[in-house]
Amino acid sequence: MDEKKLKKQLVRMSAAVITVSMILCVAVFGVLTYVLDAAHDADHVQMKAEALEYESRILKQIDKNFQILNTMAKSYEISGIIKDFDELEKSISEANRVNSFVSVFYLPIEGTGIFDLYGQDTYRNFTLEDCSPQTKETILRAQQGEQAVSNMFESMAYDGRIFIYSVPVYENGEIIGVLSAGDTLEIFEDIVNGNFVMNGEGYVHLLNENGDFLVRSENTIVKENINTIFDGSYLTGETKRKTLDALSNQESIYGDFEYRGEQCHFYIEPMGLNGWNLFCVDKLWGSTLSFGRIIFIVAGVFFSVLIILLAFMFYAYYRFRKNAALLLHFAYFDTVTGARNTLKFDHDLQEFTKKHKEYSIVALNIHNFKGINDLFGKNQGDRVLCYLKKVIEDHLNDEELFCRDSGDLFYLLLTETDRTVIKERLEAIIGQVKQESSHAEYSYEISLYAGVAVEKDREKALVALQGIRQKHHINITFYDEELHEKLRKRGEIESYMQLALENREFKLFLQPKNDLKNDEIIGAEALVRWQKPDGSYRYPNEFIPLFEENGFCIKLDMYMLERVCEQIRAWIDSGIEPIPISVNQSKMLFANGNYPEVLTQLVNRYQIPPSLITLEILERTAVDDFEQISSQIDVLRSKGFKVSMDDFGSGYSSLNMLYQLNVDELKLDRGFLRQTSHDDNDRRLIILEQIISFAKKLGVSTVAEGIETQLDKDTMVKLACDYGQGYFYERPISAEEFSERYMAIRVKKNRGSSDKK
C-alpha cells in the first residue's frame, strides 16, 4: 500500500472524526442550553404564579380586616354609640376580644380617644400625639376619607412589630373620627415560613421598597443574619443595580445569584401597598432537581462515551419537556376533572375581555354535594364532578370558558348578555344533569343551581349564587344590587347577632291567650323582638328565618326560655299568681337528647314549676322526624312540661299525629280561621270542627290563632274551640306592659281575697 496514500486516508479519517465530534458537541451543547433555558423559564412561571398566590392571600387578609373595621365604624354610625364614650369603650373592648387585634382605638377629629390593648385595660384621653409616626400617618389619611394601612414598626405598647389599619368614621356624611386597629405579622410569618414554595425547595420573604426584610422566612437559603437583600456579596453588579431600580419603580423582576457555590434565582413581585414586595427565592433546578441531575450526569458521561451521552441527552430533553408540561398542567388545571382552575380561568378571562366587551360569568353549584360524598363515597363524588365537567363542556360555544374552583363550584364564561338566552342555556345543562343522574347506577337526582353576573366578575356571580343556596325551588338567579344588599344585610346581622344576644337586645313580648267562653286570660305566648341600641326594632322576618338556617335559633330559643323563667319568677316574687307561658322551640333543640335535662336545670334554677312552661313545636318539625320528636315529647311531659303543636293545619297534617304525639295543646293555623270565617268554606268548617272534636276526646286543648274580629271569635266558640289568641284580644306587647295591664289585676284580686279573709 502506498504510504502517502495511507497517510492521506488517515488524515481524512481523523478530520472526519474530529468534524463529526465537534458537530456532535455543538449539537449536544445547543440541546443542553435549550433545556436549561426551558427549565429556567418553567421555574420562573411557577415562581411568579406562587408569588401571585401568596400576594392574593395577604391582600385578602388585609381586606378582611378592613371589612371588620368598616363594619364596626358603620355600626357606630348607625347606632349613635360614638357619642357615648362608656358604651363605645365597652363596644371597642368586646370587639377587640372577638377579633383578636393587638389593639383597637378610636380617635375623634377633635378631642381625645379610646385605646384598647388586647388582654389589658382600656385607656381614655388618647391623642394623636401619643401615636407612633406610622400610626399618625394612617390616621391622617383616614381623616381625609381613605382606608389606610401602615408600614410595619416596633410597637412600644405591644413589645413587637405590628402594623396599623385605619378607617374613617362618619356621622351624617361627615368624618368625625378614625377607627384603627393594630395587628401582628403572624399572617405574613405563616406564609413565608411555609415549606410548599417551589415544591419545598424555595422560600418567600417580604421586603420594603429599599430591599429591607419586613418578614424573613426562617428557612431562608442565605443563612447569615442580614437586614436587607443587599447586605453581603451575593447580589452584585448589574443584578444589584436592576433590583434597586425595580424596587424603586415598583416593578417585578427576575434575577440570579450564586451563594456558597450554588446557583440560585429569584423573583420580586410588588404588592402595590406601602411599597411592599414579595421576594421568592429558589435554588437553580430546585423544583425540578431530578431532571437537572440527569442532564448534568449525561453531560459528564458524554466526554467519555459520546454516543451514550447523546442518548442520555435526548432522553433527558424528552423527560424534561414532558415534566415541564406536567408542572404547567398542575399549575393551571384541576387534578380531579382536568378542567381549568381559577388561576387559569382568570388569566384567560383577562385575555378574552381585551377583545370582547359583552359576556357573563356564571357560578354553578350542586345542591347537597356533601350528601353525595356521604352516601356514595368520595370516589363517586369525583365521578359526578367529572360528569358535570363533560356536560358543561358539551354546552359551551367557541371561545367560551369554564373552570372548577373547589368542591362542587364551577365558573362559566358565556358570550351572552341576554338573560333569556342565558337562562335557556343553563336550564338545558341543569335539565340534562337532573334527567341523566336519576337513571344512573346510584339513582340519586343531582340538582344544580346557578348565579349569573352579566358583564360582572366571579365575585358578583358567587353573590348571586349565595342568594339561592338554600332555595331548592329556584335554580337560576341574576346578580343585582338589591340581592347584594340583601346578602350584605344578612352578613351584618350574622356578624352582630352574638353581640346583640350578649347585650340583651332580644326583648320578651307577650300576647295573651284567652278563654273563648268568658274572655279570661289563661296564659300567654312569648314572642321575640330585636330592639337595636337606637330604640328601633328589626322585624322578626328579617332574622328568624336566617337564625333557623344558620343554627343561631338554638341560642336564641334558650335565651328566650330563660327570659320567660325570669318573668314568671318576678310575678311570683311580686305576689302575683303566674299564668303559663308558651315558648317556641326549634327542631334542632328537640333533636338534642340532653334537651329535657337542660330545661329541668333551668326551671330548677329559677324555682318555678315546669307546668308553667308550654313548649311549642311546629307541625312541620314533628313531621320531619316523627319518632325522635315523639320520644322527646314523652320525656318532657314526664318532667312536668306542657307541649303544644303550633300551626296545625299549615302543612300536611294527619289525624295520625293527634293520637301518636302526646301533646297537651293543639294550636290551629290561622289560615284555617281566615278561610273559614271569610270564605264560608263548608268543607273546611266540617274538617276544623272534627279536628277540635277529636282533640277534645283525646284530652288535648285547642287554641285558635289569628282571632281578629267578633266573627272570628263567634265561629270558634260555635266550633267548641277552647282558647283564642289574636289582635281581637291584644297585640303582642312588651313583658313590662303586659304585667302592668293584665297581671296587676291578679295582685288586686289576691289582696281582695286576703282582706275578706
PDB file of N, CA, C and O in Angstrom, residues 561-605:
ATOM      1  N   LEU A 561     -86.315  31.343  76.536  1.00  0.00           N
ATOM      2  CA  LEU A 561     -86.862  30.490  77.589  1.00  0.00           C
ATOM      3  C   LEU A 561     -86.400  30.983  78.959  1.00  0.00           C
ATOM      4  O   LEU A 561     -87.169  30.993  79.922  1.00  0.00           O
ATOM      5  N   GLU A 562     -85.157  31.438  79.048  1.00  0.00           N
ATOM      6  CA  GLU A 562     -84.668  31.956  80.326  1.00  0.00           C
ATOM      7  C   GLU A 562     -85.344  33.285  80.672  1.00  0.00           C
ATOM      8  O   GLU A 562     -85.638  33.552  81.833  1.00  0.00           O
ATOM      9  N   ARG A 563     -85.620  34.123  79.647  1.00  0.00           N
ATOM     10  CA  ARG A 563     -86.336  35.367  79.923  1.00  0.00           C
ATOM     11  C   ARG A 563     -87.759  35.072  80.440  1.00  0.00           C
ATOM     12  O   ARG A 563     -88.280  35.789  81.295  1.00  0.00           O
ATOM     13  N   VAL A 564     -88.378  34.028  79.917  1.00  0.00           N
ATOM     14  CA  VAL A 564     -89.712  33.620  80.385  1.00  0.00           C
ATOM     15  C   VAL A 564     -89.631  33.176  81.833  1.00  0.00           C
ATOM     16  O   VAL A 564     -90.480  33.540  82.661  1.00  0.00           O
ATOM     17  N   CYS A 565     -88.614  32.381  82.171  1.00  0.00           N
ATOM     18  CA  CYS A 565     -88.439  31.938  83.562  1.00  0.00           C
ATOM     19  C   CYS A 565     -88.224  33.137  84.480  1.00  0.00           C
ATOM     20  O   CYS A 565     -88.757  33.182  85.605  1.00  0.00           O
ATOM     21  N   GLU A 566     -87.438  34.116  84.017  1.00  0.00           N
ATOM     22  CA  GLU A 566     -87.231  35.335  84.808  1.00  0.00           C
ATOM     23  C   GLU A 566     -88.554  36.053  85.063  1.00  0.00           C
ATOM     24  O   GLU A 566     -88.823  36.519  86.189  1.00  0.00           O
ATOM     25  N   GLN A 567     -89.393  36.138  84.005  1.00  0.00           N
ATOM     26  CA  GLN A 567     -90.660  36.854  84.147  1.00  0.00           C
ATOM     27  C   GLN A 567     -91.594  36.139  85.129  1.00  0.00           C
ATOM     28  O   GLN A 567     -92.222  36.772  85.985  1.00  0.00           O
ATOM     29  N   ILE A 568     -91.703  34.835  85.000  1.00  0.00           N
ATOM     30  CA  ILE A 568     -92.569  34.070  85.921  1.00  0.00           C
ATOM     31  C   ILE A 568     -92.056  34.206  87.346  1.00  0.00           C
ATOM     32  O   ILE A 568     -92.833  34.391  88.299  1.00  0.00           O
ATOM     33  N   ARG A 569     -90.745  34.153  87.517  1.00  0.00           N
ATOM     34  CA  ARG A 569     -90.165  34.301  88.858  1.00  0.00           C
ATOM     35  C   ARG A 569     -90.468  35.692  89.418  1.00  0.00           C
ATOM     36  O   ARG A 569     -90.769  35.845  90.617  1.00  0.00           O
ATOM     37  N   ALA A 570     -90.419  36.718  88.565  1.00  0.00           N
ATOM     38  CA  ALA A 570     -90.716  38.084  89.005  1.00  0.00           C
ATOM     39  C   ALA A 570     -92.170  38.208  89.447  1.00  0.00           C
ATOM     40  O   ALA A 570     -92.474  38.884  90.446  1.00  0.00           O
ATOM     41  N   TRP A 571     -93.100  37.564  88.717  1.00  0.00           N
ATOM     42  CA  TRP A 571     -94.508  37.600  89.131  1.00  0.00           C
ATOM     43  C   TRP A 571     -94.682  36.944  90.500  1.00  0.00           C
ATOM     44  O   TRP A 571     -95.366  37.478  91.378  1.00  0.00           O
ATOM     45  N   ILE A 572     -94.053  35.792  90.670  1.00  0.00           N
ATOM     46  CA  ILE A 572     -94.184  35.080  91.951  1.00  0.00           C
ATOM     47  C   ILE A 572     -93.628  35.928  93.089  1.00  0.00           C
ATOM     48  O   ILE A 572     -94.245  36.056  94.157  1.00  0.00           O
ATOM     49  N   ASP A 573     -92.462  36.530  92.864  1.00  0.00           N
ATOM     50  CA  ASP A 573     -91.836  37.350  93.909  1.00  0.00           C
ATOM     51  C   ASP A 573     -92.666  38.590  94.233  1.00  0.00           C
ATOM     52  O   ASP A 573     -92.568  39.146  95.341  1.00  0.00           O
ATOM     53  N   SER A 574     -93.494  39.041  93.272  1.00  0.00           N
ATOM     54  CA  SER A 574     -94.339  40.220  93.497  1.00  0.00           C
ATOM     55  C   SER A 574     -95.711  39.848  94.051  1.00  0.00           C
ATOM     56  O   SER A 574     -96.584  40.717  94.168  1.00  0.00           O
ATOM     57  N   GLY A 575     -95.911  38.603  94.384  1.00  0.00           N
ATOM     58  CA  GLY A 575     -97.193  38.171  94.928  1.00  0.00           C
ATOM     59  C   GLY A 575     -98.261  37.982  93.870  1.00  0.00           C
ATOM     60  O   GLY A 575     -99.451  37.946  94.194  1.00  0.00           O
ATOM     61  N   ILE A 576     -97.861  37.863  92.617  1.00  0.00           N
ATOM     62  CA  ILE A 576     -98.812  37.682  91.517  1.00  0.00           C
ATOM     63  C   ILE A 576     -98.925  36.196  91.201  1.00  0.00           C
ATOM     64  O   ILE A 576     -97.916  35.493  91.093  1.00  0.00           O
ATOM     65  N   GLU A 577    -100.149  35.746  91.048  1.00  0.00           N
ATOM     66  CA  GLU A 577    -100.349  34.363  90.639  1.00  0.00           C
ATOM     67  C   GLU A 577     -99.978  34.254  89.157  1.00  0.00           C
ATOM     68  O   GLU A 577    -100.621  34.852  88.305  1.00  0.00           O
ATOM     69  N   PRO A 578     -98.928  33.489  88.827  1.00  0.00           N
ATOM     70  CA  PRO A 578     -98.448  33.459  87.435  1.00  0.00           C
ATOM     71  C   PRO A 578     -99.399  32.698  86.518  1.00  0.00           C
ATOM     72  O   PRO A 578    -100.221  31.901  86.968  1.00  0.00           O
ATOM     73  N   ILE A 579     -99.270  32.981  85.237  1.00  0.00           N
ATOM     74  CA  ILE A 579    -100.011  32.244  84.216  1.00  0.00           C
ATOM     75  C   ILE A 579     -99.005  31.493  83.359  1.00  0.00           C
ATOM     76  O   ILE A 579     -97.847  31.890  83.255  1.00  0.00           O
ATOM     77  N   PRO A 580     -99.410  30.375  82.733  1.00  0.00           N
ATOM     78  CA  PRO A 580     -98.481  29.629  81.875  1.00  0.00           C
ATOM     79  C   PRO A 580     -98.088  30.461  80.651  1.00  0.00           C
ATOM     80  O   PRO A 580     -98.883  31.239  80.135  1.00  0.00           O
ATOM     81  N   ILE A 581     -96.854  30.275  80.221  1.00  0.00           N
ATOM     82  CA  ILE A 581     -96.356  30.977  79.039  1.00  0.00           C
ATOM     83  C   ILE A 581     -95.856  29.941  78.032  1.00  0.00           C
ATOM     84  O   ILE A 581     -95.097  29.034  78.374  1.00  0.00           O
ATOM     85  N   SER A 582     -96.294  30.098  76.780  1.00  0.00           N
ATOM     86  CA  SER A 582     -95.847  29.227  75.687  1.00  0.00           C
ATOM     87  C   SER A 582     -94.598  29.825  75.053  1.00  0.00           C
ATOM     88  O   SER A 582     -94.526  31.028  74.833  1.00  0.00           O
ATOM     89  N   VAL A 583     -93.629  28.956  74.755  1.00  0.00           N
ATOM     90  CA  VAL A 583     -92.365  29.394  74.168  1.00  0.00           C
ATOM     91  C   VAL A 583     -92.078  28.540  72.939  1.00  0.00           C
ATOM     92  O   VAL A 583     -92.108  27.310  73.009  1.00  0.00           O
ATOM     93  N   ASN A 584     -91.800  29.186  71.802  1.00  0.00           N
ATOM     94  CA  ASN A 584     -91.458  28.464  70.581  1.00  0.00           C
ATOM     95  C   ASN A 584     -90.082  27.821  70.728  1.00  0.00           C
ATOM     96  O   ASN A 584     -89.138  28.449  71.216  1.00  0.00           O
ATOM     97  N   GLN A 585     -89.956  26.572  70.265  1.00  0.00           N
ATOM     98  CA  GLN A 585     -88.696  25.846  70.328  1.00  0.00           C
ATOM     99  C   GLN A 585     -88.398  25.246  68.951  1.00  0.00           C
ATOM    100  O   GLN A 585     -89.278  24.696  68.289  1.00  0.00           O
ATOM    101  N   SER A 586     -87.151  25.340  68.542  1.00  0.00           N
ATOM    102  CA  SER A 586     -86.770  24.897  67.203  1.00  0.00           C
ATOM    103  C   SER A 586     -86.585  23.391  67.148  1.00  0.00           C
ATOM    104  O   SER A 586     -86.426  22.715  68.164  1.00  0.00           O
ATOM    105  N   LYS A 587     -86.575  22.887  65.932  1.00  0.00           N
ATOM    106  CA  LYS A 587     -86.389  21.450  65.699  1.00  0.00           C
ATOM    107  C   LYS A 587     -85.039  20.987  66.223  1.00  0.00           C
ATOM    108  O   LYS A 587     -84.916  19.886  66.766  1.00  0.00           O
ATOM    109  N   MET A 588     -84.007  21.816  66.065  1.00  0.00           N
ATOM    110  CA  MET A 588     -82.665  21.407  66.475  1.00  0.00           C
ATOM    111  C   MET A 588     -82.576  21.172  67.978  1.00  0.00           C
ATOM    112  O   MET A 588     -81.812  20.333  68.442  1.00  0.00           O
ATOM    113  N   LEU A 589     -83.362  21.920  68.774  1.00  0.00           N
ATOM    114  CA  LEU A 589     -83.378  21.693  70.215  1.00  0.00           C
ATOM    115  C   LEU A 589     -84.017  20.347  70.534  1.00  0.00           C
ATOM    116  O   LEU A 589     -83.501  19.578  71.354  1.00  0.00           O
ATOM    117  N   PHE A 590     -85.127  20.041  69.893  1.00  0.00           N
ATOM    118  CA  PHE A 590     -85.799  18.767  70.140  1.00  0.00           C
ATOM    119  C   PHE A 590     -84.929  17.590  69.707  1.00  0.00           C
ATOM    120  O   PHE A 590     -85.081  16.483  70.213  1.00  0.00           O
ATOM    121  N   ALA A 591     -84.031  17.809  68.757  1.00  0.00           N
ATOM    122  CA  ALA A 591     -83.169  16.724  68.283  1.00  0.00           C
ATOM    123  C   ALA A 591     -82.028  16.427  69.249  1.00  0.00           C
ATOM    124  O   ALA A 591     -81.359  15.407  69.122  1.00  0.00           O
ATOM    125  N   ASN A 592     -81.825  17.303  70.229  1.00  0.00           N
ATOM    126  CA  ASN A 592     -80.755  17.123  71.208  1.00  0.00           C
ATOM    127  C   ASN A 592     -81.242  16.225  72.329  1.00  0.00           C
ATOM    128  O   ASN A 592     -82.188  16.547  73.045  1.00  0.00           O
ATOM    129  N   GLY A 593     -80.606  15.071  72.526  1.00  0.00           N
ATOM    130  CA  GLY A 593     -81.040  14.124  73.553  1.00  0.00           C
ATOM    131  C   GLY A 593     -80.939  14.680  74.958  1.00  0.00           C
ATOM    132  O   GLY A 593     -81.647  14.220  75.865  1.00  0.00           O
ATOM    133  N   ASN A 594     -80.069  15.658  75.182  1.00  0.00           N
ATOM    134  CA  ASN A 594     -79.887  16.248  76.517  1.00  0.00           C
ATOM    135  C   ASN A 594     -80.841  17.406  76.783  1.00  0.00           C
ATOM    136  O   ASN A 594     -80.811  18.021  77.843  1.00  0.00           O
ATOM    137  N   TYR A 595     -81.706  17.713  75.806  1.00  0.00           N
ATOM    138  CA  TYR A 595     -82.600  18.870  75.891  1.00  0.00           C
ATOM    139  C   TYR A 595     -83.503  18.850  77.128  1.00  0.00           C
ATOM    140  O   TYR A 595     -83.588  19.856  77.858  1.00  0.00           O
ATOM    141  N   PRO A 596     -84.209  17.759  77.461  1.00  0.00           N
ATOM    142  CA  PRO A 596     -85.083  17.764  78.652  1.00  0.00           C
ATOM    143  C   PRO A 596     -84.325  18.064  79.938  1.00  0.00           C
ATOM    144  O   PRO A 596     -84.824  18.773  80.816  1.00  0.00           O
ATOM    145  N   GLU A 597     -83.104  17.523  80.063  1.00  0.00           N
ATOM    146  CA  GLU A 597     -82.333  17.748  81.282  1.00  0.00           C
ATOM    147  C   GLU A 597     -81.915  19.214  81.405  1.00  0.00           C
ATOM    148  O   GLU A 597     -81.927  19.793  82.497  1.00  0.00           O
ATOM    149  N   VAL A 598     -81.565  19.837  80.279  1.00  0.00           N
ATOM    150  CA  VAL A 598     -81.184  21.259  80.292  1.00  0.00           C
ATOM    151  C   VAL A 598     -82.373  22.119  80.737  1.00  0.00           C
ATOM    152  O   VAL A 598     -82.216  23.046  81.552  1.00  0.00           O
ATOM    153  N   LEU A 599     -83.568  21.820  80.222  1.00  0.00           N
ATOM    154  CA  LEU A 599     -84.759  22.575  80.616  1.00  0.00           C
ATOM    155  C   LEU A 599     -85.054  22.402  82.097  1.00  0.00           C
ATOM    156  O   LEU A 599     -85.425  23.353  82.795  1.00  0.00           O
ATOM    157  N   THR A 600     -84.917  21.166  82.584  1.00  0.00           N
ATOM    158  CA  THR A 600     -85.184  20.903  84.004  1.00  0.00           C
ATOM    159  C   THR A 600     -84.230  21.700  84.884  1.00  0.00           C
ATOM    160  O   THR A 600     -84.635  22.287  85.901  1.00  0.00           O
ATOM    161  N   GLN A 601     -82.959  21.735  84.521  1.00  0.00           N
ATOM    162  CA  GLN A 601     -81.988  22.515  85.297  1.00  0.00           C
ATOM    163  C   GLN A 601     -82.343  23.996  85.289  1.00  0.00           C
ATOM    164  O   GLN A 601     -82.183  24.695  86.300  1.00  0.00           O
ATOM    165  N   LEU A 602     -82.862  24.492  84.146  1.00  0.00           N
ATOM    166  CA  LEU A 602     -83.208  25.904  84.036  1.00  0.00           C
ATOM    167  C   LEU A 602     -84.374  26.271  84.960  1.00  0.00           C
ATOM    168  O   LEU A 602     -84.293  27.254  85.708  1.00  0.00           O
ATOM    169  N   VAL A 603     -85.462  25.511  84.927  1.00  0.00           N
ATOM    170  CA  VAL A 603     -86.618  25.850  85.779  1.00  0.00           C
ATOM    171  C   VAL A 603     -86.275  25.639  87.245  1.00  0.00           C
ATOM    172  O   VAL A 603     -86.786  26.362  88.125  1.00  0.00           O
ATOM    173  N   ASN A 604     -85.412  24.671  87.542  1.00  0.00           N
ATOM    174  CA  ASN A 604     -84.998  24.476  88.939  1.00  0.00           C
ATOM    175  C   ASN A 604     -84.179  25.659  89.428  1.00  0.00           C
ATOM    176  O   ASN A 604     -84.275  26.052  90.601  1.00  0.00           O
ATOM    177  N   ARG A 605     -83.359  26.239  88.544  1.00  0.00           N
ATOM    178  CA  ARG A 605     -82.552  27.384  88.951  1.00  0.00           C
ATOM    179  C   ARG A 605     -83.427  28.582  89.319  1.00  0.00           C
ATOM    180  O   ARG A 605     -83.098  29.343  90.231  1.00  0.00           O
TER     181      ARG A 605
END
